[in-house]
CSV table of C-alpha atoms and ligand atoms in Angstrom, one decimal:
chain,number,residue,atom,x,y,z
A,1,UNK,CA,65.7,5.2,-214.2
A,2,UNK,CA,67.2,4.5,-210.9
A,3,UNK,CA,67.8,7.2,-208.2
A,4,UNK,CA,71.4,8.9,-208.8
A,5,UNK,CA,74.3,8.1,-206.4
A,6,UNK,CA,73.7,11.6,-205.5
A,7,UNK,CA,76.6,13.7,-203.8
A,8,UNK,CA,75.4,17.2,-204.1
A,9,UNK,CA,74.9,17.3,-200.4
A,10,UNK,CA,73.6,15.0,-196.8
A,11,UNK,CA,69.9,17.2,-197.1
A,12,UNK,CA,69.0,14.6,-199.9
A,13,UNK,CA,68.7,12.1,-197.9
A,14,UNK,CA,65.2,10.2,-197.5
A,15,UNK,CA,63.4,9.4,-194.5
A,16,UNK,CA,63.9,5.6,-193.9
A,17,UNK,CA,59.9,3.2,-193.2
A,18,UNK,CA,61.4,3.1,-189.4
A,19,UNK,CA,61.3,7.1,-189.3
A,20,UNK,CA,58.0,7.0,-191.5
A,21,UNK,CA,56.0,4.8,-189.0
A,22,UNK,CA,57.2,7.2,-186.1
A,23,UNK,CA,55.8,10.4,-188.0
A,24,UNK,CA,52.4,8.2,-188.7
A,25,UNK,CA,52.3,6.9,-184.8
A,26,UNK,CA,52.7,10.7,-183.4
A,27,UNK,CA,50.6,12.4,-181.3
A,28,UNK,CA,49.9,16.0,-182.3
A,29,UNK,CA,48.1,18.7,-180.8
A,30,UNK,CA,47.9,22.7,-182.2
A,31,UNK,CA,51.5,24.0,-181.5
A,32,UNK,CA,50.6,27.8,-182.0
A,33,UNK,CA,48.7,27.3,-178.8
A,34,UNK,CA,51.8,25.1,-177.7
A,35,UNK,CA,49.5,21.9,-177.2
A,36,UNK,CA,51.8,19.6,-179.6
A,37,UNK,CA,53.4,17.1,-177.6
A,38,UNK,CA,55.3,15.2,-180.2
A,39,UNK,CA,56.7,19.1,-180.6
A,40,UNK,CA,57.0,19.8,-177.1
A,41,UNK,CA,58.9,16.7,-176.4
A,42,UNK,CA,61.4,17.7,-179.6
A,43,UNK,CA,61.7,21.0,-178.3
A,44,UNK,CA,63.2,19.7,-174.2
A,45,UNK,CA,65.3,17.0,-176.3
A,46,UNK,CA,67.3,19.2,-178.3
A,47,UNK,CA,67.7,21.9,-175.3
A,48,UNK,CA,68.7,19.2,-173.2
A,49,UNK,CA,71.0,18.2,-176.0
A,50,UNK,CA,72.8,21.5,-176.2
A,51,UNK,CA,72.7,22.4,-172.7
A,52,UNK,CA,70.0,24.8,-173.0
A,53,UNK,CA,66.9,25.7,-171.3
A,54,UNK,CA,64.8,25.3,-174.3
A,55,UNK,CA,64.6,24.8,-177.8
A,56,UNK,CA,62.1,26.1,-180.8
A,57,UNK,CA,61.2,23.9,-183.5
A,58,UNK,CA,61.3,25.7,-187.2
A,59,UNK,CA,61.0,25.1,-190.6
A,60,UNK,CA,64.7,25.1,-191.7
A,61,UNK,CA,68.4,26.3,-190.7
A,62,UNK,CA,68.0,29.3,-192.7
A,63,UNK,CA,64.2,30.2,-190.5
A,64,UNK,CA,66.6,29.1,-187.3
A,65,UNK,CA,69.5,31.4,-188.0
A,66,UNK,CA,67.3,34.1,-189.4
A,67,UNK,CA,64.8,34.1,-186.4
A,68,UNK,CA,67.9,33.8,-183.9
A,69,UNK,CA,69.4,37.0,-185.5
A,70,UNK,CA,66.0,38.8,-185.6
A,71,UNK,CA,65.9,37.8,-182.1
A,72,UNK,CA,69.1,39.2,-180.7
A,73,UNK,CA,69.2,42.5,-182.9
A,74,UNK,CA,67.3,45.0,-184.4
A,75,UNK,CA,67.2,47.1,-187.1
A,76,UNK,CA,70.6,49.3,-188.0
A,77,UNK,CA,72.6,46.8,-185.2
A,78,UNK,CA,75.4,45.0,-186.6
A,79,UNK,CA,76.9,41.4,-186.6
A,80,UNK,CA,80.0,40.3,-186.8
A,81,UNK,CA,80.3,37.8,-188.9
A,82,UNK,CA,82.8,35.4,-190.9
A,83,UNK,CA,82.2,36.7,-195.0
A,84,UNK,CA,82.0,33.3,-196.0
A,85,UNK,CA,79.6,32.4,-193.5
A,86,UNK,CA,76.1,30.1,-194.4
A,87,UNK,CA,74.1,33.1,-193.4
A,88,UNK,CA,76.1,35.2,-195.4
A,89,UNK,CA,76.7,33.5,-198.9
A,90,UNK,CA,73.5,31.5,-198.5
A,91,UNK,CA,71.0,32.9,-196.7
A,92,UNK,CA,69.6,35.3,-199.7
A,93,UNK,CA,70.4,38.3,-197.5
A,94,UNK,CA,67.5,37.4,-194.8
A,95,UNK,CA,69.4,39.4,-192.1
A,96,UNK,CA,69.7,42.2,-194.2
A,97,UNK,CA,66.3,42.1,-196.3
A,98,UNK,CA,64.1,41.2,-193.3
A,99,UNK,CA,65.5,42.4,-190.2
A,100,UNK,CA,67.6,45.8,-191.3
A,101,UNK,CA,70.7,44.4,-189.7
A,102,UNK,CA,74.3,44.8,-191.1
A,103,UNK,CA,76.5,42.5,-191.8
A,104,UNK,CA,80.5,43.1,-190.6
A,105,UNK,CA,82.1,41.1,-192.9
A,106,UNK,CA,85.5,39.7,-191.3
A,107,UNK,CA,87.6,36.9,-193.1
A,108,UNK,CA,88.3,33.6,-191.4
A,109,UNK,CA,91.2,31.4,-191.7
A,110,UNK,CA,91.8,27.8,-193.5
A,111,UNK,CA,89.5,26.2,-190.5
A,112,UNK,CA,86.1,29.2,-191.2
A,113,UNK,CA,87.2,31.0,-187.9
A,114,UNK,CA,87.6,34.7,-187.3
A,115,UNK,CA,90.9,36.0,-185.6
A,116,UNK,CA,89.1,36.8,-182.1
A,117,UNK,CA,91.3,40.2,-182.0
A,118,UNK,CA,89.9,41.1,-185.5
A,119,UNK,CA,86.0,40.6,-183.6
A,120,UNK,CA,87.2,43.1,-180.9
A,121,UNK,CA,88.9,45.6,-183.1
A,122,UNK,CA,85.3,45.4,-185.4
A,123,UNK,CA,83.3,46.3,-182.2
A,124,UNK,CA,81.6,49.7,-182.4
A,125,UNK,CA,82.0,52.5,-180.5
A,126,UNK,CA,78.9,54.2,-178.6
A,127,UNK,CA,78.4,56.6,-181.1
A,128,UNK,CA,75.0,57.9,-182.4
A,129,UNK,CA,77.1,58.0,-186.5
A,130,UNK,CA,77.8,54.1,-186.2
A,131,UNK,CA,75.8,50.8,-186.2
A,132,UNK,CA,75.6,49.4,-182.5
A,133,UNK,CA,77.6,46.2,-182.7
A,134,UNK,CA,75.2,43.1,-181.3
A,135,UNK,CA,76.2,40.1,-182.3
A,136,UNK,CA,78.5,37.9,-183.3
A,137,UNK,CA,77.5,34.7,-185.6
A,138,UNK,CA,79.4,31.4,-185.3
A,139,UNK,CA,79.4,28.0,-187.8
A,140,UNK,CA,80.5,24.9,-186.6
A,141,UNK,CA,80.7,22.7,-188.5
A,142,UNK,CA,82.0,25.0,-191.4
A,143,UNK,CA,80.4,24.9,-194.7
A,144,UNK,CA,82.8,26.8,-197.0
A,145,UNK,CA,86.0,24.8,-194.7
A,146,UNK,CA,85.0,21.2,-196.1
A,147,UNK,CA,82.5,20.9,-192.9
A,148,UNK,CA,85.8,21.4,-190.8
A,149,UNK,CA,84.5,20.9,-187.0
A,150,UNK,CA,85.6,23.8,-184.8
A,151,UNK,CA,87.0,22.8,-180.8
A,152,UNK,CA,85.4,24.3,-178.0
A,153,UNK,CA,88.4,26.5,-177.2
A,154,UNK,CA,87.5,28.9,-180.5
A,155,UNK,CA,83.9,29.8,-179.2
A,156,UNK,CA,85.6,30.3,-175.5
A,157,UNK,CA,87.7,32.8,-177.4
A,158,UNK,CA,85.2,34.6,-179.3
A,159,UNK,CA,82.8,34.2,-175.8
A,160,UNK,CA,85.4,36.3,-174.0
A,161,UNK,CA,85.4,39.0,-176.3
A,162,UNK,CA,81.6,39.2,-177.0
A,163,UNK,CA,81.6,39.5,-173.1
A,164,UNK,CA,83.9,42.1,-172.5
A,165,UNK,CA,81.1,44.3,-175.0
A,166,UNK,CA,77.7,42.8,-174.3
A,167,UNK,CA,77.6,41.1,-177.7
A,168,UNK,CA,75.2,37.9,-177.9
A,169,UNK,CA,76.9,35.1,-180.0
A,170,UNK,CA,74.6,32.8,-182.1
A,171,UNK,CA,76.4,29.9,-183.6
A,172,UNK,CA,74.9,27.8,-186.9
A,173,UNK,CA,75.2,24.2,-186.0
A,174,UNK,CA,73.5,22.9,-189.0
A,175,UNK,CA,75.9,19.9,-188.6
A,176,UNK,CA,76.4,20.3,-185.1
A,177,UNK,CA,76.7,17.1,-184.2
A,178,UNK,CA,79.5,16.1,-187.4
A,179,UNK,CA,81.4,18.5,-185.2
A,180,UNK,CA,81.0,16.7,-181.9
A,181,UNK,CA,81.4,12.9,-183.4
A,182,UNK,CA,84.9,14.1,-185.3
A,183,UNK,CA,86.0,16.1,-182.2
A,184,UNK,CA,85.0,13.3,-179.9
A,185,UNK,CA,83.2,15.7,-177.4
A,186,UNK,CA,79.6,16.4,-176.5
A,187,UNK,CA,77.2,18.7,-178.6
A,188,UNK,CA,76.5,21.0,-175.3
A,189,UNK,CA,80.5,21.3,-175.2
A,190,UNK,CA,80.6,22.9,-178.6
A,191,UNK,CA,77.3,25.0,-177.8
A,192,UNK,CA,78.6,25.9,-173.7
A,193,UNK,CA,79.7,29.3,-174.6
A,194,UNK,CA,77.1,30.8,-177.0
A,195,UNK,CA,73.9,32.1,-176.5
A,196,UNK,CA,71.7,30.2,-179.1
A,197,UNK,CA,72.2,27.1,-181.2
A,198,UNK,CA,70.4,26.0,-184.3
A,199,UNK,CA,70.8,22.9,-185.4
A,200,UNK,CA,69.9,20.7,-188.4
A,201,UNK,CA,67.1,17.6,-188.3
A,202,UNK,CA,67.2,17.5,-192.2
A,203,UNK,CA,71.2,17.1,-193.1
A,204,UNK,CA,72.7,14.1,-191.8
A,205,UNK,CA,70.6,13.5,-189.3
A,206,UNK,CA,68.1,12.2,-192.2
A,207,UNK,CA,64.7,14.0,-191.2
A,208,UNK,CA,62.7,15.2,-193.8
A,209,UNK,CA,61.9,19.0,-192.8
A,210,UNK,CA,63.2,20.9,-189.4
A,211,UNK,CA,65.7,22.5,-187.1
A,212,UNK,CA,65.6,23.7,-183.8
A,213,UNK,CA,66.3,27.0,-182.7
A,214,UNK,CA,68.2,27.1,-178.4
A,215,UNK,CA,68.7,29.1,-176.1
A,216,UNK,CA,67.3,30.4,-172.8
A,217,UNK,CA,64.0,30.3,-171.8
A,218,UNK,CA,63.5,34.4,-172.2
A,219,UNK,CA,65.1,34.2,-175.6
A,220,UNK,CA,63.0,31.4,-177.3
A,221,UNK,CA,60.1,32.8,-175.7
A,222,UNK,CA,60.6,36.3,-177.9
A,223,UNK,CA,62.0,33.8,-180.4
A,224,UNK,CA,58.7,32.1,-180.4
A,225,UNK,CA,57.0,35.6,-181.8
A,226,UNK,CA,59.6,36.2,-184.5
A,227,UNK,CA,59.2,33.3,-185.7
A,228,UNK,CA,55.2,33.9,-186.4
A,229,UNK,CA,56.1,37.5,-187.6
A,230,UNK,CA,58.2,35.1,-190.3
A,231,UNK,CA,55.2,32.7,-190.8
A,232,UNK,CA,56.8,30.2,-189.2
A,233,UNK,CA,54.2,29.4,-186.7
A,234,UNK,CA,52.9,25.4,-187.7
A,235,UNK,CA,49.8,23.3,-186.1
A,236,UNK,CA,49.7,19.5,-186.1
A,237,UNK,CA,53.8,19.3,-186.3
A,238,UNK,CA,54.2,16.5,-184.7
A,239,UNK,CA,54.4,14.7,-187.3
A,240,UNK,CA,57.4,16.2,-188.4
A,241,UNK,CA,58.8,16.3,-185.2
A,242,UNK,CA,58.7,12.5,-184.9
A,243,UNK,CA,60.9,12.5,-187.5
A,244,UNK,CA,63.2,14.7,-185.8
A,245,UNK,CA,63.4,13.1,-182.7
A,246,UNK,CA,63.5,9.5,-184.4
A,247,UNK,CA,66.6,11.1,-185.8
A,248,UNK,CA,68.3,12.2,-182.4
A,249,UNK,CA,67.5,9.0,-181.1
A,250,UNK,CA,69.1,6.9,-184.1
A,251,UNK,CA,71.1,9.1,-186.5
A,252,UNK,CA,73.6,11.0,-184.0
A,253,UNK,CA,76.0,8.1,-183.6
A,254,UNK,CA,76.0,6.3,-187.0
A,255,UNK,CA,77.1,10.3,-188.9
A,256,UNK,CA,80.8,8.3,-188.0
A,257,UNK,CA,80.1,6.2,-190.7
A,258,UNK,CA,79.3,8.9,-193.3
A,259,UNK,CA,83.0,10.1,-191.8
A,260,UNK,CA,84.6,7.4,-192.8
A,261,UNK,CA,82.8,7.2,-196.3
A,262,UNK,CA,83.9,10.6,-196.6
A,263,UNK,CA,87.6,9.9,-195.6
A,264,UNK,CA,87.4,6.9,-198.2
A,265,UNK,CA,86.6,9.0,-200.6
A,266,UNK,CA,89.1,11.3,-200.0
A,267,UNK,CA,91.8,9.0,-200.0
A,268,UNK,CA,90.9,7.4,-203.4
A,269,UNK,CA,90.9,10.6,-204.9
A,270,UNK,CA,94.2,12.1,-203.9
A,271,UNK,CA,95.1,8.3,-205.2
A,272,UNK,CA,93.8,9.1,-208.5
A,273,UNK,CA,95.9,12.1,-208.7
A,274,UNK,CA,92.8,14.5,-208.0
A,275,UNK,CA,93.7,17.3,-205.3
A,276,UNK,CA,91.3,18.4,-202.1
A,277,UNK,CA,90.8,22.1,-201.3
A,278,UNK,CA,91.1,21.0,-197.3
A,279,UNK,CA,91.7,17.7,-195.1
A,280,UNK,CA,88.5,15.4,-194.8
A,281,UNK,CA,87.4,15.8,-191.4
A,282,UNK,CA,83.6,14.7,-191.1
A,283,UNK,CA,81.2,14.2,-194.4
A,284,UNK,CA,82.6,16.4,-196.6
A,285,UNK,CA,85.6,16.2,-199.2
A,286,UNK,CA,86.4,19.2,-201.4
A,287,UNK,CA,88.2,18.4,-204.8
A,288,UNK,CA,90.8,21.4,-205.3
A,289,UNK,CA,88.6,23.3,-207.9
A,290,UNK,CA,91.6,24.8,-209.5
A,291,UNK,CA,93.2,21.0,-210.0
A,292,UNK,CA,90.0,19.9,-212.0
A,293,UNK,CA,87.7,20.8,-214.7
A,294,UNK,CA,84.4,20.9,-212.4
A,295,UNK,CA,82.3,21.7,-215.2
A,296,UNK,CA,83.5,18.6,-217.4
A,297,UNK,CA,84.0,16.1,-214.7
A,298,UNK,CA,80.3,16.5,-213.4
A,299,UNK,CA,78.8,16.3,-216.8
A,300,UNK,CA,81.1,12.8,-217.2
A,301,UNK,CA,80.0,11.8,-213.4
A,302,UNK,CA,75.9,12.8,-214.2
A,303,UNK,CA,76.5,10.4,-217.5
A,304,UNK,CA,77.3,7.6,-215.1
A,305,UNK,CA,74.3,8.0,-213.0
A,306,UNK,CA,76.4,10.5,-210.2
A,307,UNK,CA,74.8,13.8,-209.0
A,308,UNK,CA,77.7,16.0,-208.1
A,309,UNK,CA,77.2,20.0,-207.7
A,310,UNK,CA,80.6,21.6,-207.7
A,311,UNK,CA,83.6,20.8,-206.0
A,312,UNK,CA,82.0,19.8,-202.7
A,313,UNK,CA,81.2,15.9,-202.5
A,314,UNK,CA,79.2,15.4,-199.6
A,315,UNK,CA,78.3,11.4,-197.9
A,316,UNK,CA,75.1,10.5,-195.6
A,317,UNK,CA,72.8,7.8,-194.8
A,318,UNK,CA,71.8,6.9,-198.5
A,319,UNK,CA,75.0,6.6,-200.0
A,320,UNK,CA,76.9,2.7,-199.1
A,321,UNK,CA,81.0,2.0,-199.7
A,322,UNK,CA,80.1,0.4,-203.1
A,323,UNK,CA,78.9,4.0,-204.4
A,324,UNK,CA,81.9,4.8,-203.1
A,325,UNK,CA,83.5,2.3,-204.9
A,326,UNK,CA,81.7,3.5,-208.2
A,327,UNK,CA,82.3,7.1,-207.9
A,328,UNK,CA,86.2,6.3,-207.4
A,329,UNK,CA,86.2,4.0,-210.6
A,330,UNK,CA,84.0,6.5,-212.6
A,331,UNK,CA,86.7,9.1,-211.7
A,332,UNK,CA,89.5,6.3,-212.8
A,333,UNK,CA,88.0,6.7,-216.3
A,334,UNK,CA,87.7,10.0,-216.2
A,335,UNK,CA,91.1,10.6,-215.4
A,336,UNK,CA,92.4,8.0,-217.9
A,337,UNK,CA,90.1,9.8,-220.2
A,338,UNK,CA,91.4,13.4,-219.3
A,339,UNK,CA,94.9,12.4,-219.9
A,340,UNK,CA,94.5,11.2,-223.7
B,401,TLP,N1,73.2,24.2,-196.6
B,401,TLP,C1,72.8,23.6,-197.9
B,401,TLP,C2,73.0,24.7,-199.0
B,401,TLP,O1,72.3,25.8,-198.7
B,401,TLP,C3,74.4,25.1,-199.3
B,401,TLP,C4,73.7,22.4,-198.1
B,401,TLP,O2,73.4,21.7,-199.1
B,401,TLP,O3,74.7,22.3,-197.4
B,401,TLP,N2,73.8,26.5,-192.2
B,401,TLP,C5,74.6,25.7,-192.9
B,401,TLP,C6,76.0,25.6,-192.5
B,401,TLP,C7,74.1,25.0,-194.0
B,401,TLP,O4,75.0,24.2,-194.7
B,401,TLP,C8,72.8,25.1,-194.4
B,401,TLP,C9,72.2,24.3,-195.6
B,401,TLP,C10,72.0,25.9,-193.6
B,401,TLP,C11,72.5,26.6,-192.6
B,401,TLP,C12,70.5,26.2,-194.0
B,401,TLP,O5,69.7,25.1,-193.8
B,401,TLP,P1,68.3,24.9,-194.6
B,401,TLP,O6,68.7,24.4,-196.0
B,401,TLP,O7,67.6,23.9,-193.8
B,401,TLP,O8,67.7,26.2,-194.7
């Protein structure tokens, strides 16, 4: 049977022969002992790309976020965080389960951004009864928001604030750089005012395994321990890290073009009568899950060879405008066939 025109999200993507040759080619050394230069060189790339002093390559986003919050607070410390956050609904409780820290659950707006006053009135006081507030956790792009990208200006806000009470803020890039192609600006503009980064080698950047974890030197250093406390600490990685720097040298520019599927997409369906939840922005369109059967319309979608999972329809590499094209026709029919 042929592969699905598969929607369910940008990690399904497959690494292309051009990255497969690059992970065969690389040099690898022991990165435990730090002796992997394929790694090494991964690791200055993606500081360099985020404006940081260095960078920490890991297993996933979740290990990224996880050993970044481990990282910044301890046990009984609190972070500020948006309650429909990644690390929140996704995460299977790591900050909580692993590293005894406490969530402060704020809501965020129709964009996934917290009302910077509401992050100030949730700081702590100094008071041996509370939890010491630490840290605040960003997303950008944001997941829950249709991947909406989030300007500069919102993390200066929330900066200023974590400032004025010695709070770190770590911000989950997974699709850092959908944010900065559909804003137009550099990655290191979104990532100026935080602390640490992670970002994503495995979404829509195409790679098959890996994130990186920035920030200062001092803080990826103690990173660097957290992450072996979480097992996270790999050998001859090189050879996933060629992927991942194949993919920053080739799969930055071209996520446009998984925007403009997206926006395609969009379009057609809001033709076909079928609502969105939010505006398309970069690679993500969300059908209105109260204007459409979900449950029925994947099942028809799956018969017609297109993996869909829930509301969310996401485009990347391995989808082309002609599956496009079929998904809008197969939701023509569906339609048609809904209204009889
Ligand atoms: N998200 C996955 C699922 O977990 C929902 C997806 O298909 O989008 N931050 C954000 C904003 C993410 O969307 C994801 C993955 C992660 C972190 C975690 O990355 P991984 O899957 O590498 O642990």
């Amino acid at each position: 049977m042929d592969a699905p025109i598969d929607f369910r999200s940008d990690t399904v993507t497959q690494p292309t022969a051009e990255m497969r040759e690059a992970m065969a080619a690389a040099e690898v050394g022991d990165d435990v002992y730090g002796e992997d230069p394929t790694v090494n060189r991964l690791q200055r790339r993606a500081a360099e790309l985020t404006g940081k002093q260095a960078g920490l390559f890991v297993a996933s986003g979740t290990m990224g976020n996880l050993t970044a919050i481990l990282t910044h607070a301890g046990r009984g410390d609190e972070a500020i965080v948006g309650a429909d956050a990644h690390t929140i609904l996704w995460e299977a409780g790591g900050m909580a389960a692993l590293g005894g820290i406490v969530p402060h659950l704020l809501p965020t707006d129709d964009r996934g951004r917290m009302d910077p006053q509401a992050v100030e009135a949730a700081v702590r006081e100094d008071d041996p009864h509370l939890p010491r507030s630490r840290l605040v956790l960003l997303e950008n792009s944001y997941g829950a928001r249709d991947g909406h990208p989030l300007p500069a200006a919102y993390a200066a806000a929330v900066r200023r604030v974590a400032a004025r009470h010695d709070l770190a803020v770590h911000l989950d890039g997974a699709r850092l750089f959908n944010a900065a192609i559909a804003l137009g600006v550099s990655a290191a503009e979104l990532t100026r005012d935080v602390d640490s980064v992670t970002f994503c080698l495995s979404k829509g950047l195409c790679a098959p395994v890996g994130s990186v974890l920035c920030g200062t030197e001092a803080f990826i250093g103690r990173a660097r321990r957290v992450r072996k406390q979480l097992g996270g600490g790999m050998r001859q990685a090189g050879v996933l890290a060629a992927a991942g720097l194949y993919a920053l040298d080739h799969n930055i520019a071209r996520l446009a073009e998984d925007h403009e599927l997206a926006a395609r997409l969009g379009a057609g369906l809001t033709g076909l009568g079928m609502p969105l939840a939010e505006e398309v922005q970069t690679n993500m369109v969300m059908l209105e899950p109260s204007g459409v059967d979900m449950k029925a319309l994947g099942k028809f979608l799956s018969g017609r060879g297109i993996a869909t999972s829930g509301p969310r329809l996401v485009t990347h590499l391995d989808l082309t405008a002609a599956d496009i094209d079929a998904m809008l026709e197969a939701c023509a029919d569906y339609t048609r066939g809904a209204a009889r």
